[in-house]
PDB file of C-alpha atoms in Angstrom:
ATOM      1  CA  UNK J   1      34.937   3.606  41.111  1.00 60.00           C
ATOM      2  CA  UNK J   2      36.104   0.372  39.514  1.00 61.00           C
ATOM      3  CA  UNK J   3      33.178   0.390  37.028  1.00 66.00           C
ATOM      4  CA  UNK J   4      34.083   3.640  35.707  1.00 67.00           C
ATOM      5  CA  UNK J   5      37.768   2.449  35.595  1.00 60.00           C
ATOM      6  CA  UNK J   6      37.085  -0.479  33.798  1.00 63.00           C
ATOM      7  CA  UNK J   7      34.889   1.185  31.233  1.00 69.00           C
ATOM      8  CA  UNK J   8      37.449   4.035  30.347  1.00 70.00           C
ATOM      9  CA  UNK J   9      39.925   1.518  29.893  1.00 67.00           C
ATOM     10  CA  UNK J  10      37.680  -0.987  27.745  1.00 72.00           C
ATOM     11  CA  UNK J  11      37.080   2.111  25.503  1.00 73.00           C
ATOM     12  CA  UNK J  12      39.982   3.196  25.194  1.00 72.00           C
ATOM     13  CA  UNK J  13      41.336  -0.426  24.245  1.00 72.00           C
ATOM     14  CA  UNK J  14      38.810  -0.448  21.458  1.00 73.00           C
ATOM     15  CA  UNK J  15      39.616   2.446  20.326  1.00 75.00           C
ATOM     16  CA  UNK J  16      43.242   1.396  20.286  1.00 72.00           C
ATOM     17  CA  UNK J  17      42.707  -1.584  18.474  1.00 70.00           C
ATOM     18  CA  UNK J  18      40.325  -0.081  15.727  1.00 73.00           C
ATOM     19  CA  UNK J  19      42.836   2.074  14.949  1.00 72.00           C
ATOM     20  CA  UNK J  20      45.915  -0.584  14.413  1.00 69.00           C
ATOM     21  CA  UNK J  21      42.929  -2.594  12.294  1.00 70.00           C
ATOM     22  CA  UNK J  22      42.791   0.487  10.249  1.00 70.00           C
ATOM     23  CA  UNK J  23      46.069   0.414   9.825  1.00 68.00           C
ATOM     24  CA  UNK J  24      47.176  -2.934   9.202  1.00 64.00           C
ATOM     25  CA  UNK J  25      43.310  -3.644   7.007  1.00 67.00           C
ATOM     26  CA  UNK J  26      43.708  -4.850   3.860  1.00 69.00           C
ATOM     27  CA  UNK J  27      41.911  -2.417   1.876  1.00 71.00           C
ATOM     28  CA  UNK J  28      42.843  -0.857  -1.389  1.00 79.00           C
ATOM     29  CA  UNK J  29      46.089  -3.542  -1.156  1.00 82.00           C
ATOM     30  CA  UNK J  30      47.417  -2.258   2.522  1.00 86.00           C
ATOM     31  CA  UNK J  31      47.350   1.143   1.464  1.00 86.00           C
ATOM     32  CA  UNK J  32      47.384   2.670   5.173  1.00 86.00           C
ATOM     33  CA  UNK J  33      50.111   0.147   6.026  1.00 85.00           C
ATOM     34  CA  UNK J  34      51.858   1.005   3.239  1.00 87.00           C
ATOM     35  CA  UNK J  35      52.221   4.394   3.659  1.00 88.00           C
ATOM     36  CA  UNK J  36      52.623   4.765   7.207  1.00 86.00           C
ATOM     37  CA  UNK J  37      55.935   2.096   6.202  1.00 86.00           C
ATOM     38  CA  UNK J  38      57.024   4.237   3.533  1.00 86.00           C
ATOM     39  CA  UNK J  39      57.305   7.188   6.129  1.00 87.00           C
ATOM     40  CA  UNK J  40      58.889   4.852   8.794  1.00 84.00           C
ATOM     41  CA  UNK J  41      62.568   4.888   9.035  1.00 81.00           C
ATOM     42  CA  UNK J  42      64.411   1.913   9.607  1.00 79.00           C
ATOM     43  CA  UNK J  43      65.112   0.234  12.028  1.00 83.00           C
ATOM     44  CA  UNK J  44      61.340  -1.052  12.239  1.00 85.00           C
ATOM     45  CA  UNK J  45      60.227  -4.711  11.024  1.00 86.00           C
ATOM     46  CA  UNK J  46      58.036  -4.804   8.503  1.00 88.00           C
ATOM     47  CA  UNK J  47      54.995  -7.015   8.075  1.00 87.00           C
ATOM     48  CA  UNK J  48      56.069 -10.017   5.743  1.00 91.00           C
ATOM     49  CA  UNK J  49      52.955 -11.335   4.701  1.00 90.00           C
ATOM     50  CA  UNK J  50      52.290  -7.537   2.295  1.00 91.00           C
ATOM     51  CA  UNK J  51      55.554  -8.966   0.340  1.00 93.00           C
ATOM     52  CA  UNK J  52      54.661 -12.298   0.429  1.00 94.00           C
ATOM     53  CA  UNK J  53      51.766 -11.707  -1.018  1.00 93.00           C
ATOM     54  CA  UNK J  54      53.234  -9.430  -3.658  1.00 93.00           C
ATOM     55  CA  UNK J  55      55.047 -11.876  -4.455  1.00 93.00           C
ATOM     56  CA  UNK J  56      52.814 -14.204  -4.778  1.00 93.00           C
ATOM     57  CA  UNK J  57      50.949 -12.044  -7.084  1.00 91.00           C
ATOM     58  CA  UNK J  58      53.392 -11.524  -9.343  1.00 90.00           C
ATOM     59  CA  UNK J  59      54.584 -14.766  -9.707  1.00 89.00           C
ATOM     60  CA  UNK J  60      51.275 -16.001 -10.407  1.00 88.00           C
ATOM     61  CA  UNK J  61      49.732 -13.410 -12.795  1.00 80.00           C
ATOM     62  CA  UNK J  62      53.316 -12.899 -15.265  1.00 75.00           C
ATOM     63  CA  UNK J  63      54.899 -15.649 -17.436  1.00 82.00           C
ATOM     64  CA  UNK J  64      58.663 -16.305 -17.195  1.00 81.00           C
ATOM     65  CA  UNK J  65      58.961 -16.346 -20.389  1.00 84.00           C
ATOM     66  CA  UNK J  66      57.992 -14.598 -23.259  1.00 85.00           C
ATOM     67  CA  UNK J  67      56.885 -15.242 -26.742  1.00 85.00           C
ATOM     68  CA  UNK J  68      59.645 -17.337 -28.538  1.00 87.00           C
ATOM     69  CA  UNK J  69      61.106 -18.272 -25.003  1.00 86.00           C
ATOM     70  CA  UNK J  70      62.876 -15.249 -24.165  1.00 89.00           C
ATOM     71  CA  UNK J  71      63.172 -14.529 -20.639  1.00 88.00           C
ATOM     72  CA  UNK J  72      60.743 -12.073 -19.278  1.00 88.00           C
ATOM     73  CA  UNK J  73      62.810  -9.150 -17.873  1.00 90.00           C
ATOM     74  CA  UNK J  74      60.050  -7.204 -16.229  1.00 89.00           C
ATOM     75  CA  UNK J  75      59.087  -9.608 -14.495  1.00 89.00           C
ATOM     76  CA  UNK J  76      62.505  -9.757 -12.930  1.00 90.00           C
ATOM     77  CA  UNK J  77      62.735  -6.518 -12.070  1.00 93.00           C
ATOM     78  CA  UNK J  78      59.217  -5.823 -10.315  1.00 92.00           C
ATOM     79  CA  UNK J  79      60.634  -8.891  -8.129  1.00 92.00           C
ATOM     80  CA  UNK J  80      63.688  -7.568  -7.993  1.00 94.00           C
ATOM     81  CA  UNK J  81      62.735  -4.182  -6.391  1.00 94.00           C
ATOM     82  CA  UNK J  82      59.837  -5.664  -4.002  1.00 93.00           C
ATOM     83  CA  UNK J  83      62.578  -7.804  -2.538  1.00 94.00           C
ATOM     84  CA  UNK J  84      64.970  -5.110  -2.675  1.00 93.00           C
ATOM     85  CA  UNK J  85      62.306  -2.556  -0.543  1.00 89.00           C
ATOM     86  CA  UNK J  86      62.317  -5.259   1.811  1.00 88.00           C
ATOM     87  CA  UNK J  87      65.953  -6.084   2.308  1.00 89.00           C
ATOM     88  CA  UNK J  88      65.941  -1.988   3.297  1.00 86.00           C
ATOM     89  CA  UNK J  89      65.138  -2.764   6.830  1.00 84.00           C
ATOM     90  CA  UNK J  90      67.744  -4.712   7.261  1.00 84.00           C
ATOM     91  CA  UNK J  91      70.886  -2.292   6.722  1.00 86.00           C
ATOM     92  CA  UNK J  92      69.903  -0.702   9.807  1.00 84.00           C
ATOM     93  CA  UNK J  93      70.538  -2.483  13.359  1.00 83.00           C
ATOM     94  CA  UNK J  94      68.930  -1.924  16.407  1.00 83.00           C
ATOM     95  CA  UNK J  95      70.827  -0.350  18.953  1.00 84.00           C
ATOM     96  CA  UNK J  96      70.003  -2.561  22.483  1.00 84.00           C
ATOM     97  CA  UNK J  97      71.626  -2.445  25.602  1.00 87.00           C
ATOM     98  CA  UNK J  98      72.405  -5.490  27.352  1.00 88.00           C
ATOM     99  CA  UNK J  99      70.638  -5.585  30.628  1.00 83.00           C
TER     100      UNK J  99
END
């Protein structure tokens, strides 16, 4: 009866939530996230804190500048395109009805 019940449904929860963890885990850099992104199509809303942290990452481990004070180009453009890859989900609007 209800026992039964509430065990299917506790398992299947778990296994429902191990499987998003696998998913959104943060091993080998968000590789499962970021794959299962790079096959979404837009419109979908990506998960900020994987760019942020990019980001972050390149900002911290890359000078601005180079030897003799010249700017540091790469670095621009390894910004550049992790911003632009985000800015991708956002040419795309969602198409809801008013209710």
């Amino acid at each position: 009866g209800i026992e039964r019940l509430w065990r299917d449904w506790s398992g299947a929860l778990v296994r429902k939530y191990q499987a998003l963890a696998k998913c959104g885990g943060m091993m080998e850099n968000y590789k499962m996230y970021r794959t299962i992104l790079a096959e979404s199509s837009p419109p979908c809303v990506p998960w900020l804190a994987v760019y942020l942290k990019d980001l972050t990452f390149i900002n911290e481990n890359k000078d601005f500048t180079k030897e003799g004070g010249l700017i540091n180009f790469s670095k621009r453009v390894i910004m550049f395109s992790t911003i632009d890859s985000l800015k991708q989900y956002q040419l795309t609007g969602y198409k809801i009805k008013e209710v």
